[in-house]
Short mmCIF file of C-alpha atoms and ligand atoms in Angstrom, two decimals:
data_model
loop_
_atom_site.label_atom_id
_atom_site.label_comp_id
_atom_site.label_asym_id
_atom_site.label_seq_id
_atom_site.Cartn_x
_atom_site.Cartn_y
_atom_site.Cartn_z
CA MET K 1 85.30 57.86 6.27
CA PRO K 2 89.12 56.69 7.68
CA GLU K 3 90.27 59.91 8.87
CA ASP K 4 87.40 60.38 11.03
CA ILE K 5 88.15 57.82 13.06
CA SER K 6 91.91 58.27 12.98
CA LEU K 7 93.50 60.38 15.92
CA ASN K 8 96.54 62.08 16.50
CA ILE K 9 98.43 61.23 20.02
CA LEU K 10 101.61 63.35 21.12
CA ILE K 11 103.91 61.21 23.30
CA VAL K 12 106.06 63.98 24.91
CA ASP K 13 109.06 62.24 27.09
CA ASP K 14 113.15 63.21 27.16
CA ASN K 15 113.64 59.52 27.52
CA PRO K 16 113.38 57.87 24.02
CA ASN K 17 113.09 54.19 25.77
CA ASN K 18 109.75 55.69 27.56
CA ILE K 19 108.21 56.82 24.39
CA PHE K 20 109.27 53.64 22.50
CA SER K 21 107.15 51.24 25.34
CA LEU K 22 104.56 53.61 25.03
CA ARG K 23 104.19 53.91 21.32
CA ASN K 24 104.04 50.14 21.39
CA LEU K 25 101.41 49.76 24.12
CA LEU K 26 99.15 52.34 22.42
CA GLU K 27 99.65 51.27 18.44
CA ASP K 28 99.19 47.25 20.12
CA ASN K 29 95.81 48.03 21.73
CA ILE K 30 94.23 50.91 20.25
CA GLU K 31 92.99 51.28 16.00
CA ASN K 32 93.05 54.02 14.01
CA ILE K 33 96.00 56.04 15.98
CA THR K 34 98.92 57.88 14.73
CA ILE K 35 101.82 58.52 17.26
CA PHE K 36 104.03 61.83 17.53
CA GLU K 37 106.74 62.09 19.61
CA ALA K 38 108.23 64.94 21.42
CA VAL K 39 111.72 64.52 23.77
CA SER K 40 111.27 68.39 24.96
CA GLY K 41 108.65 70.65 25.74
CA MET K 42 110.45 72.73 22.82
CA VAL K 43 109.52 70.15 20.38
CA ALA K 44 106.66 69.36 21.44
CA LEU K 45 105.37 72.83 21.03
CA ASN K 46 106.61 72.81 17.22
CA THR K 47 104.82 69.99 16.42
CA LEU K 48 101.21 71.02 17.44
CA VAL K 49 102.00 74.03 15.48
CA LYS K 50 102.24 71.59 12.35
CA ILE K 51 100.00 68.74 13.09
CA PRO K 52 96.44 68.61 14.32
CA ILE K 53 96.93 66.78 17.97
CA ASP K 54 93.73 64.99 19.36
CA LEU K 55 95.29 63.86 22.89
CA ILE K 56 98.77 64.55 24.71
CA VAL K 57 100.47 62.57 27.24
CA LEU K 58 103.09 64.71 29.16
CA ASP K 59 106.24 63.48 31.25
CA VAL K 60 106.64 65.72 33.73
CA GLN K 61 109.80 65.71 34.89
CA MET K 62 112.17 66.90 31.67
CA PRO K 63 115.05 68.89 31.87
CA GLU K 64 115.16 73.00 30.22
CA MET K 65 111.19 72.96 30.12
CA ASP K 66 109.08 70.46 32.53
CA GLY K 67 105.61 69.11 31.90
CA PHE K 68 103.83 72.25 33.62
CA GLU K 69 105.50 74.87 31.87
CA THR K 70 104.78 72.93 28.60
CA ALA K 71 101.52 72.33 29.70
CA GLN K 72 101.10 76.55 30.68
CA LEU K 73 102.37 77.35 26.84
CA ILE K 74 100.31 74.62 25.01
CA ARG K 75 97.07 75.88 26.98
CA SER K 76 97.79 79.34 25.98
CA ARG K 77 97.81 78.04 22.22
CA LYS K 78 93.77 79.17 21.02
CA LYS K 79 93.58 75.88 18.95
CA ASN K 80 95.00 73.85 22.05
CA ARG K 81 92.87 75.33 25.10
CA GLN K 82 90.90 72.20 25.39
CA THR K 83 93.21 69.26 23.96
CA PRO K 84 92.71 66.73 26.53
CA ILE K 85 96.43 66.17 28.63
CA ILE K 86 97.44 63.10 30.66
CA PHE K 87 100.60 63.61 33.02
CA LEU K 88 102.64 61.26 33.50
CA SER K 89 104.78 61.48 36.76
CA ALA K 90 107.28 59.27 39.43
CA ALA K 91 105.09 58.22 41.69
CA TYR K 92 106.87 59.82 44.76
CA LYS K 93 106.04 63.24 43.98
CA SER K 94 102.94 62.17 42.85
CA GLU K 95 100.45 64.12 45.19
CA GLN K 96 102.07 67.52 45.05
CA PHE K 97 102.28 67.29 41.53
CA GLN K 98 98.64 66.24 40.90
CA LYS K 99 97.47 69.01 42.15
CA GLN K 100 99.78 71.40 40.34
CA GLY K 101 98.95 69.55 37.10
CA TYR K 102 94.97 69.61 38.10
CA ALA K 103 95.61 73.56 38.60
CA LEU K 104 96.98 73.31 34.73
CA GLY K 105 94.30 71.65 33.90
CA ALA K 106 94.98 68.09 33.27
CA THR K 107 92.90 65.77 32.14
CA ASP K 108 93.71 62.71 33.88
CA TYR K 109 97.22 62.21 36.07
CA LEU K 110 98.89 58.94 36.18
CA THR K 111 101.83 58.02 37.73
CA LYS K 112 104.98 55.71 36.76
CA PRO K 113 105.95 52.69 36.12
CA ILE K 114 102.97 52.83 33.99
CA ASP K 115 99.70 50.84 34.87
CA SER K 116 99.21 49.51 31.03
CA ILE K 117 95.79 48.64 31.70
CA GLN K 118 94.20 51.60 33.62
CA LEU K 119 96.49 53.94 30.85
CA LEU K 120 94.73 51.65 28.16
CA SER K 121 91.41 51.90 29.93
CA HIS K 122 91.78 55.72 30.23
CA MET K 123 92.80 56.27 26.84
CA ARG K 124 89.86 54.45 25.53
CA LEU K 125 87.54 57.06 27.21
CA TYR K 126 89.08 59.99 26.49
CA ILE K 127 89.21 58.85 22.74
CA ARG K 128 85.16 57.70 22.64
CA PHE K 129 84.46 61.47 23.99
CA ILE K 130 87.14 63.05 21.26
CA LEU K 131 85.36 60.77 18.72
CA GLN K 132 82.22 62.10 20.46
CA GLU K 133 83.07 65.70 20.18
CA ARG K 134 84.36 65.20 16.93
CA GLU K 135 80.77 64.09 15.29
CA TYR K 136 78.94 66.76 17.71
CA ASN K 137 80.79 69.51 15.82
CA ARG K 138 80.58 67.98 12.48
CA ASP K 139 76.67 67.79 12.82
CA LEU K 140 76.95 71.46 14.05
CA GLU K 141 79.19 72.89 11.26
CA ASN K 142 76.51 71.23 8.58
CA ARG K 143 73.61 72.72 10.19
CA ILE K 144 75.76 75.72 10.05
CA LEU K 145 76.40 75.13 6.80
CA GLU K 146 72.78 74.10 5.83
CA ARG K 147 71.50 77.30 7.64
CA THR K 148 74.08 79.74 5.48
CA GLN K 149 73.32 77.82 2.28
CA ALA K 150 69.50 78.61 3.04
CA LEU K 151 70.02 82.43 3.71
CA ARG K 152 72.46 82.71 0.60
CA GLU K 153 69.24 81.56 -1.54
CA ALA K 154 67.04 83.12 0.63
CA ASN K 155 69.37 86.66 0.00
CA LYS K 156 69.55 85.52 -3.75
CA LYS K 157 65.94 84.67 -4.20
CA MET K 158 65.37 88.69 -2.48
CA ARG K 159 67.62 89.81 -4.72
CA GLU K 160 66.43 88.65 -8.18
CA GLU K 161 62.65 89.63 -6.81
CA ALA K 162 64.11 93.04 -6.34
CA PHE K 163 65.34 92.88 -9.98
CA GLU K 164 62.28 91.54 -11.32
CA ARG K 165 60.20 94.26 -9.55
CA GLU K 166 62.56 97.19 -11.09
CA LYS K 167 62.35 95.37 -14.76
CA ALA K 168 58.63 95.18 -14.19
CA GLN K 169 58.44 98.93 -13.06
CA GLN K 170 60.37 100.04 -16.36
CA ALA K 171 58.44 98.03 -18.54
CA VAL K 172 55.25 100.10 -17.14
CA GLU K 173 57.34 103.40 -17.38
CA TRP K 174 58.12 102.45 -20.67
CA ALA K 175 54.99 101.26 -21.82
CA LYS K 176 53.10 104.57 -20.16
CA ASN K 177 55.70 106.74 -21.93
CA ASN K 178 55.00 104.89 -25.12
CA ALA K 179 50.90 105.55 -24.95
CA GLU K 180 50.93 108.92 -23.86
CA ALA K 181 53.74 110.00 -26.51
CA ALA K 182 51.57 107.82 -29.02
CA ASN K 183 48.14 109.48 -27.92
CA MET K 184 49.97 113.13 -27.98
CA ALA K 185 51.01 111.91 -31.77
CA LYS K 186 47.36 110.84 -32.26
CA THR K 187 46.20 113.84 -30.99
CA GLN K 188 48.28 116.44 -33.24
CA PHE K 189 47.52 114.61 -36.10
CA LEU K 190 43.26 115.00 -35.64
CA ALA K 191 44.45 118.51 -35.04
CA ASN K 192 46.42 119.05 -38.25
CA MET K 193 43.79 117.13 -40.36
CA SER K 194 40.90 118.69 -39.14
CA HIS K 195 42.50 122.34 -40.10
CA GLU K 196 43.25 120.85 -43.34
CA LEU K 197 39.93 119.68 -43.78
CA ARG K 198 38.41 122.72 -42.72
CA THR K 199 39.98 124.57 -45.70
CA PRO K 200 38.36 122.89 -48.49
CA LEU K 201 35.44 122.55 -46.72
CA ASN K 202 34.98 126.42 -46.44
CA ALA K 203 35.33 126.80 -50.34
CA ILE K 204 32.59 124.46 -50.85
CA LEU K 205 30.46 125.88 -48.30
CA GLY K 206 31.05 129.74 -49.74
CA TYR K 207 30.70 128.66 -53.39
CA SER K 208 27.28 126.72 -52.90
CA GLU K 209 26.25 130.11 -51.46
CA ILE K 210 27.64 132.44 -54.13
CA LEU K 211 26.05 129.65 -56.28
CA LYS K 212 22.89 129.47 -54.93
CA GLU K 213 22.25 133.00 -54.96
CA GLU K 214 23.23 133.21 -58.34
CA LEU K 215 20.45 130.76 -59.42
CA SER K 216 17.97 132.21 -57.27
CA GLU K 217 18.65 135.39 -59.20
CA GLU K 218 18.14 133.48 -62.53
CA GLY K 219 15.19 132.02 -60.77
CA GLN K 220 16.07 128.17 -61.24
CA ILE K 221 14.40 127.60 -58.04
CA GLU K 222 14.72 123.54 -57.98
CA HIS K 223 18.50 123.95 -58.25
CA CYS K 224 18.55 126.30 -55.27
CA GLU K 225 16.96 123.38 -53.42
CA ASP K 226 19.65 121.13 -54.24
CA LEU K 227 22.45 123.42 -53.06
CA GLY K 228 21.00 124.06 -49.99
CA HIS K 229 21.08 120.53 -49.17
CA ILE K 230 24.90 120.78 -49.56
CA TYR K 231 25.35 123.36 -48.07
CA GLN K 232 23.43 122.34 -44.85
CA ALA K 233 25.62 118.59 -45.62
CA GLY K 234 28.44 121.10 -45.56
CA GLN K 235 27.83 123.40 -42.68
CA HIS K 236 27.32 119.61 -40.19
CA LEU K 237 30.35 118.19 -41.38
CA LEU K 238 31.96 121.72 -40.27
CA THR K 239 30.64 121.31 -36.90
CA LEU K 240 32.25 117.46 -36.18
CA ILE K 241 35.59 118.44 -37.42
CA SER K 242 35.47 121.72 -35.52
CA ASP K 243 34.46 119.54 -32.22
CA ILE K 244 37.45 117.31 -33.38
CA LEU K 245 39.90 120.17 -33.27
CA GLU K 246 38.34 121.35 -30.40
CA ILE K 247 38.96 118.34 -28.19
CA SER K 248 42.69 118.19 -29.84
CA LYS K 249 43.55 121.59 -28.84
CA ILE K 250 42.08 121.73 -25.45
CA GLU K 251 44.13 117.74 -25.21
CA THR K 252 47.50 119.08 -25.92
CA GLY K 253 46.74 122.17 -24.02
CA GLN K 254 46.81 124.89 -27.04
CA ILE K 255 43.70 126.35 -26.05
CA GLU K 256 43.37 130.01 -25.36
CA VAL K 257 40.62 131.45 -22.53
CA ASN K 258 39.85 135.26 -23.91
CA VAL K 259 38.25 137.33 -21.07
CA GLU K 260 36.11 140.06 -22.01
CA THR K 261 33.53 141.66 -19.71
CA PHE K 262 29.96 141.73 -21.60
CA PHE K 263 25.98 142.35 -20.98
CA LEU K 264 23.87 138.74 -19.92
CA LYS K 265 21.05 140.28 -21.77
CA ASP K 266 22.29 140.64 -25.36
CA PHE K 267 24.35 137.67 -25.10
CA LEU K 268 21.49 135.81 -24.36
CA GLU K 269 19.46 137.00 -27.06
CA LYS K 270 21.71 136.03 -29.81
CA ILE K 271 21.84 132.25 -28.38
CA ILE K 272 17.77 132.24 -28.01
CA LYS K 273 17.73 133.55 -31.95
CA THR K 274 20.19 131.00 -33.02
CA ILE K 275 18.70 128.10 -30.78
CA LYS K 276 14.57 128.96 -31.40
CA PRO K 277 15.07 127.05 -34.96
CA PHE K 278 16.31 124.13 -33.23
CA ALA K 279 13.28 123.69 -30.74
CA ASP K 280 10.77 124.56 -33.06
CA LYS K 281 11.73 121.78 -35.88
CA ASN K 282 10.65 119.14 -33.12
CA ASN K 283 7.53 121.24 -31.90
CA ASN K 284 9.19 122.14 -28.65
CA THR K 285 8.82 124.97 -26.75
CA LEU K 286 11.34 127.14 -25.16
CA GLU K 287 10.61 128.44 -21.42
CA ILE K 288 12.84 131.19 -20.60
CA ASN K 289 13.04 131.99 -16.74
CA HIS K 290 14.43 134.19 -14.27
CA TYR K 291 17.15 136.61 -15.37
CA GLU K 292 18.35 139.78 -14.42
CA PRO K 293 19.14 141.68 -17.62
CA SER K 294 21.54 144.16 -16.24
CA ILE K 295 23.73 141.78 -14.57
CA GLN K 296 27.84 141.84 -16.29
CA LEU K 297 30.13 139.18 -16.72
CA HIS K 298 33.45 138.68 -16.95
CA SER K 299 34.71 135.58 -18.84
CA ASP K 300 34.71 134.16 -22.49
CA PRO K 301 31.74 134.71 -24.08
CA ALA K 302 32.60 132.46 -27.29
CA LYS K 303 33.19 129.37 -24.83
CA LEU K 304 30.27 129.91 -22.96
CA ARG K 305 28.35 130.11 -25.84
CA HIS K 306 29.55 126.77 -27.29
CA ILE K 307 28.39 125.24 -23.94
CA LEU K 308 24.87 126.69 -23.76
CA GLN K 309 24.44 126.35 -27.36
CA ASN K 310 25.76 122.19 -27.18
CA ILE K 311 23.20 121.85 -24.26
CA LEU K 312 20.17 123.46 -25.73
CA CYS K 313 20.70 121.78 -29.23
CA ASN K 314 20.86 118.39 -27.52
CA ALA K 315 18.26 118.90 -25.39
CA SER K 316 16.29 120.16 -28.83
CA LYS K 317 17.31 117.28 -30.71
CA PHE K 318 16.36 114.71 -27.56
CA THR K 319 12.94 116.07 -27.36
CA HIS K 320 9.92 115.84 -29.18
CA ASP K 321 6.56 117.63 -28.87
CA GLY K 322 7.83 119.10 -25.02
CA ILE K 323 9.05 121.52 -23.33
CA ILE K 324 13.12 123.13 -22.74
CA LYS K 325 12.82 124.72 -19.77
CA TRP K 326 15.81 127.37 -19.38
CA THR K 327 16.79 128.88 -16.04
CA ILE K 328 19.14 131.49 -15.30
CA SER K 329 19.84 132.32 -11.34
CA CYS K 330 22.29 134.16 -9.34
CA VAL K 331 23.80 132.12 -6.59
CA GLN K 332 26.18 133.40 -4.29
CA VAL K 333 29.21 130.72 -3.59
CA ASP K 334 31.28 131.73 -0.68
CA ASP K 335 32.22 135.58 -1.02
CA SER K 336 31.96 135.23 -5.36
CA GLU K 337 28.58 135.80 -7.33
CA TRP K 338 28.05 132.64 -9.73
CA LEU K 339 25.39 132.04 -12.33
CA PHE K 340 23.82 128.78 -12.65
CA PHE K 341 22.53 127.61 -15.91
CA SER K 342 20.03 125.05 -16.23
CA ILE K 343 18.16 123.59 -19.06
CA GLU K 344 15.72 120.99 -18.70
CA ASP K 345 14.13 119.09 -20.82
CA THR K 346 11.18 116.48 -21.54
CA GLY K 347 13.04 114.18 -23.79
CA ILE K 348 14.06 110.58 -23.99
CA GLY K 349 16.36 110.98 -20.79
CA ILE K 350 19.85 108.94 -20.38
CA GLU K 351 20.53 106.06 -18.27
CA PRO K 352 22.15 106.33 -14.75
CA GLN K 353 24.93 104.30 -16.15
CA GLN K 354 25.71 106.44 -19.77
CA GLN K 355 25.65 109.60 -17.32
CA ALA K 356 28.62 108.35 -15.93
CA ILE K 357 30.32 108.56 -19.36
CA ILE K 358 28.51 111.31 -21.00
CA PHE K 359 31.15 113.83 -20.76
CA ASP K 360 34.21 111.18 -21.84
CA ALA K 361 35.45 112.16 -25.12
CA PHE K 362 34.43 109.95 -27.88
CA ASN K 363 31.30 108.35 -25.84
CA GLN K 364 28.00 108.18 -27.01
CA VAL K 365 24.73 106.60 -25.12
CA ASP K 366 24.88 103.94 -27.53
CA ASN K 367 25.30 103.46 -31.75
CA SER K 368 22.12 103.14 -32.49
CA THR K 369 21.54 106.97 -30.77
CA THR K 370 24.19 107.92 -33.09
CA ARG K 371 22.53 106.41 -35.74
CA LYS K 372 19.42 108.09 -35.52
CA TYR K 373 20.35 111.52 -34.17
CA GLY K 374 24.00 111.89 -35.60
CA GLY K 375 27.35 113.58 -33.79
CA THR K 376 30.46 112.85 -32.77
CA GLY K 377 30.24 112.00 -28.88
CA LEU K 378 32.34 114.88 -28.68
CA GLY K 379 29.90 117.89 -27.88
CA LEU K 380 30.03 117.29 -24.00
CA ALA K 381 33.01 116.58 -23.65
CA ILE K 382 33.74 119.68 -24.93
CA SER K 383 31.31 121.81 -22.61
CA LYS K 384 32.72 120.20 -19.79
CA GLN K 385 36.42 120.91 -20.84
CA PHE K 386 35.25 124.71 -21.42
CA ALA K 387 33.00 124.80 -17.99
CA HIS K 388 36.53 123.87 -16.26
CA LEU K 389 38.62 126.33 -18.31
CA LEU K 390 36.03 129.06 -17.09
CA GLY K 391 36.44 128.13 -13.39
CA GLY K 392 32.92 126.53 -13.28
CA ASP K 393 31.56 123.21 -14.06
CA LEU K 394 28.57 121.11 -15.68
CA ASP K 395 26.41 118.25 -14.13
CA VAL K 396 23.52 116.14 -15.05
CA SER K 397 20.63 114.66 -14.00
CA SER K 398 18.23 112.61 -15.73
CA GLN K 399 14.96 109.82 -15.40
CA PRO K 400 14.84 107.67 -18.89
CA GLY K 401 11.78 108.37 -20.32
CA GLU K 402 10.88 111.63 -18.62
CA GLY K 403 14.37 113.62 -19.90
CA SER K 404 17.20 115.36 -18.82
CA LYS K 405 18.62 118.50 -16.68
CA PHE K 406 22.01 119.63 -17.29
CA THR K 407 23.15 122.46 -14.82
CA LEU K 408 26.35 125.10 -15.74
CA LYS K 409 27.51 126.52 -13.31
CA LEU K 410 29.90 129.66 -13.80
CA PRO K 411 31.37 131.96 -11.42
CA MET K 412 30.70 135.53 -12.96
CA GLN K 413 34.03 136.75 -12.86
CA SER K 414 36.50 134.28 -14.65
CA PRO K 415 39.96 132.98 -13.01
CA PHE K 416 41.14 133.91 -15.88
CA ASN K 417 42.83 137.63 -17.17
CA HIS K 418 42.25 138.64 -20.72
CA GLN K 419 44.16 136.00 -22.71
CA GLU K 420 45.50 133.44 -21.04
CA LYS K 421 46.63 129.81 -22.53
CA ALA K 422 44.99 127.04 -20.08
CA SER K 423 47.01 124.04 -20.07
P1 LIG O 501 26.84 114.16 -29.77
O1 LIG O 501 27.62 115.43 -30.51
O2 LIG O 501 27.22 113.02 -30.36
O3 LIG O 501 25.47 114.62 -29.47
P2 LIG O 501 27.34 114.84 -27.01
O4 LIG O 501 28.29 114.75 -26.05
O5 LIG O 501 26.96 116.53 -26.87
O6 LIG O 501 27.97 114.80 -28.31
O7 LIG O 501 26.28 114.17 -26.29
C1 LIG O 501 26.83 112.58 -26.37
C2 LIG O 501 25.34 112.00 -25.97
O8 LIG O 501 24.37 112.37 -24.77
C3 LIG O 501 24.67 111.94 -27.12
O9 LIG O 501 24.85 111.28 -28.23
C4 LIG O 501 23.00 111.59 -26.76
O10 LIG O 501 22.78 110.18 -26.51
C5 LIG O 501 23.26 111.61 -25.07
N1 LIG O 501 22.57 113.14 -24.59
C6 LIG O 501 23.13 114.37 -24.59
N2 LIG O 501 22.02 115.45 -24.28
C7 LIG O 501 20.78 114.62 -24.26
C8 LIG O 501 19.56 114.89 -24.08
N3 LIG O 501 19.23 116.30 -23.46
N4 LIG O 501 18.79 113.68 -23.62
C9 LIG O 501 19.00 112.67 -23.65
N5 LIG O 501 20.44 112.58 -24.40
C10 LIG O 501 21.02 113.27 -24.37
#
């Protein structure tokens, strides 16, 4: 690049003849230089403001402002603090001036009349230095430029990544909100549907019972049996629909806890009466162990009945010719009294991996079990949620092929007061 190796040289001398001969000498012997002229220190300073000068040849003896004053002003300009200055002065003043010149930061000090060989050799040396420095500076600039560019790109990448992350987070949030809304809508739909289904089903159950009664009075026994099947199937359907409605209510936080004070004895007797025919059906023996008849409970009897009946029904359903042992014990936990209801059967048992999911809604051990035994897979999920609502918990332990044990732990004093909405 021509401008890269071309140099601007400023000759400052009050005598135009000196400038002329110096210009000729330099232009004839050195390539790629442009000479600028100044006939006084003031003109020199003006030129420096307008043109980037690489080297200054400065006459010492000039009227008005001499070479030293001029050099001082040149050096006070930030841009020219390092510009090489070659002083030229008459030989007879040389020694004293030389000192002064170097003190002002002269690069070189030559005497007149000019020794052209000496001047040219010095000039060539300076020019080489200047060009080397220029190249060094250019390299430095390029390196700085490269680094700045790299930094800028890294910054840009970081900003883009942050933006992408933010976008991904928003998408996750959006999907989560959507899923929650969809789940809520589904639950609400199930709740509405179950309600709608229950009304006509109750009519079917009611009318089949009335009809059965009338036919039985008329002695039409064979029709009575058919009506009994319709009634049984309707009852089963009603249980399934009720389960769906119950789980929907739990999920939407619409469930109410109705706390009452009641005697455990009366309460248990009713459950035993209900559950006995189920146990008998598969030829099971129902054993009831240890309970204190005078115990009073402060809890929600409907929910407690629901849990116990569900566990006892399951035990009867999944056990044949076996024993269902129901143990009730009073336990002191910290400062409060608890009742532990454990229902242990000698039935088919549950595989360990299935025990982990047994309390999740819509999970049955496997489809073949459903086909064989029926059910929605909601019973235990509801029971567990109810146990929590009453301030307690429900657990299982089981040995496949040997039997299962469900334990309901319940505080005698429910944390709820009378009627509260749980959410
Ligand atoms: P379902 O209404 O379908 O019976 P549950 O939630 O009450 O639903 O029970 C879920 C599954 O857990 C049942 O389908 C059954 O496979 C298993 N299970 C529950 N209780 C027992 C038990 N006592 N013995 C063996 N398996 C059981």
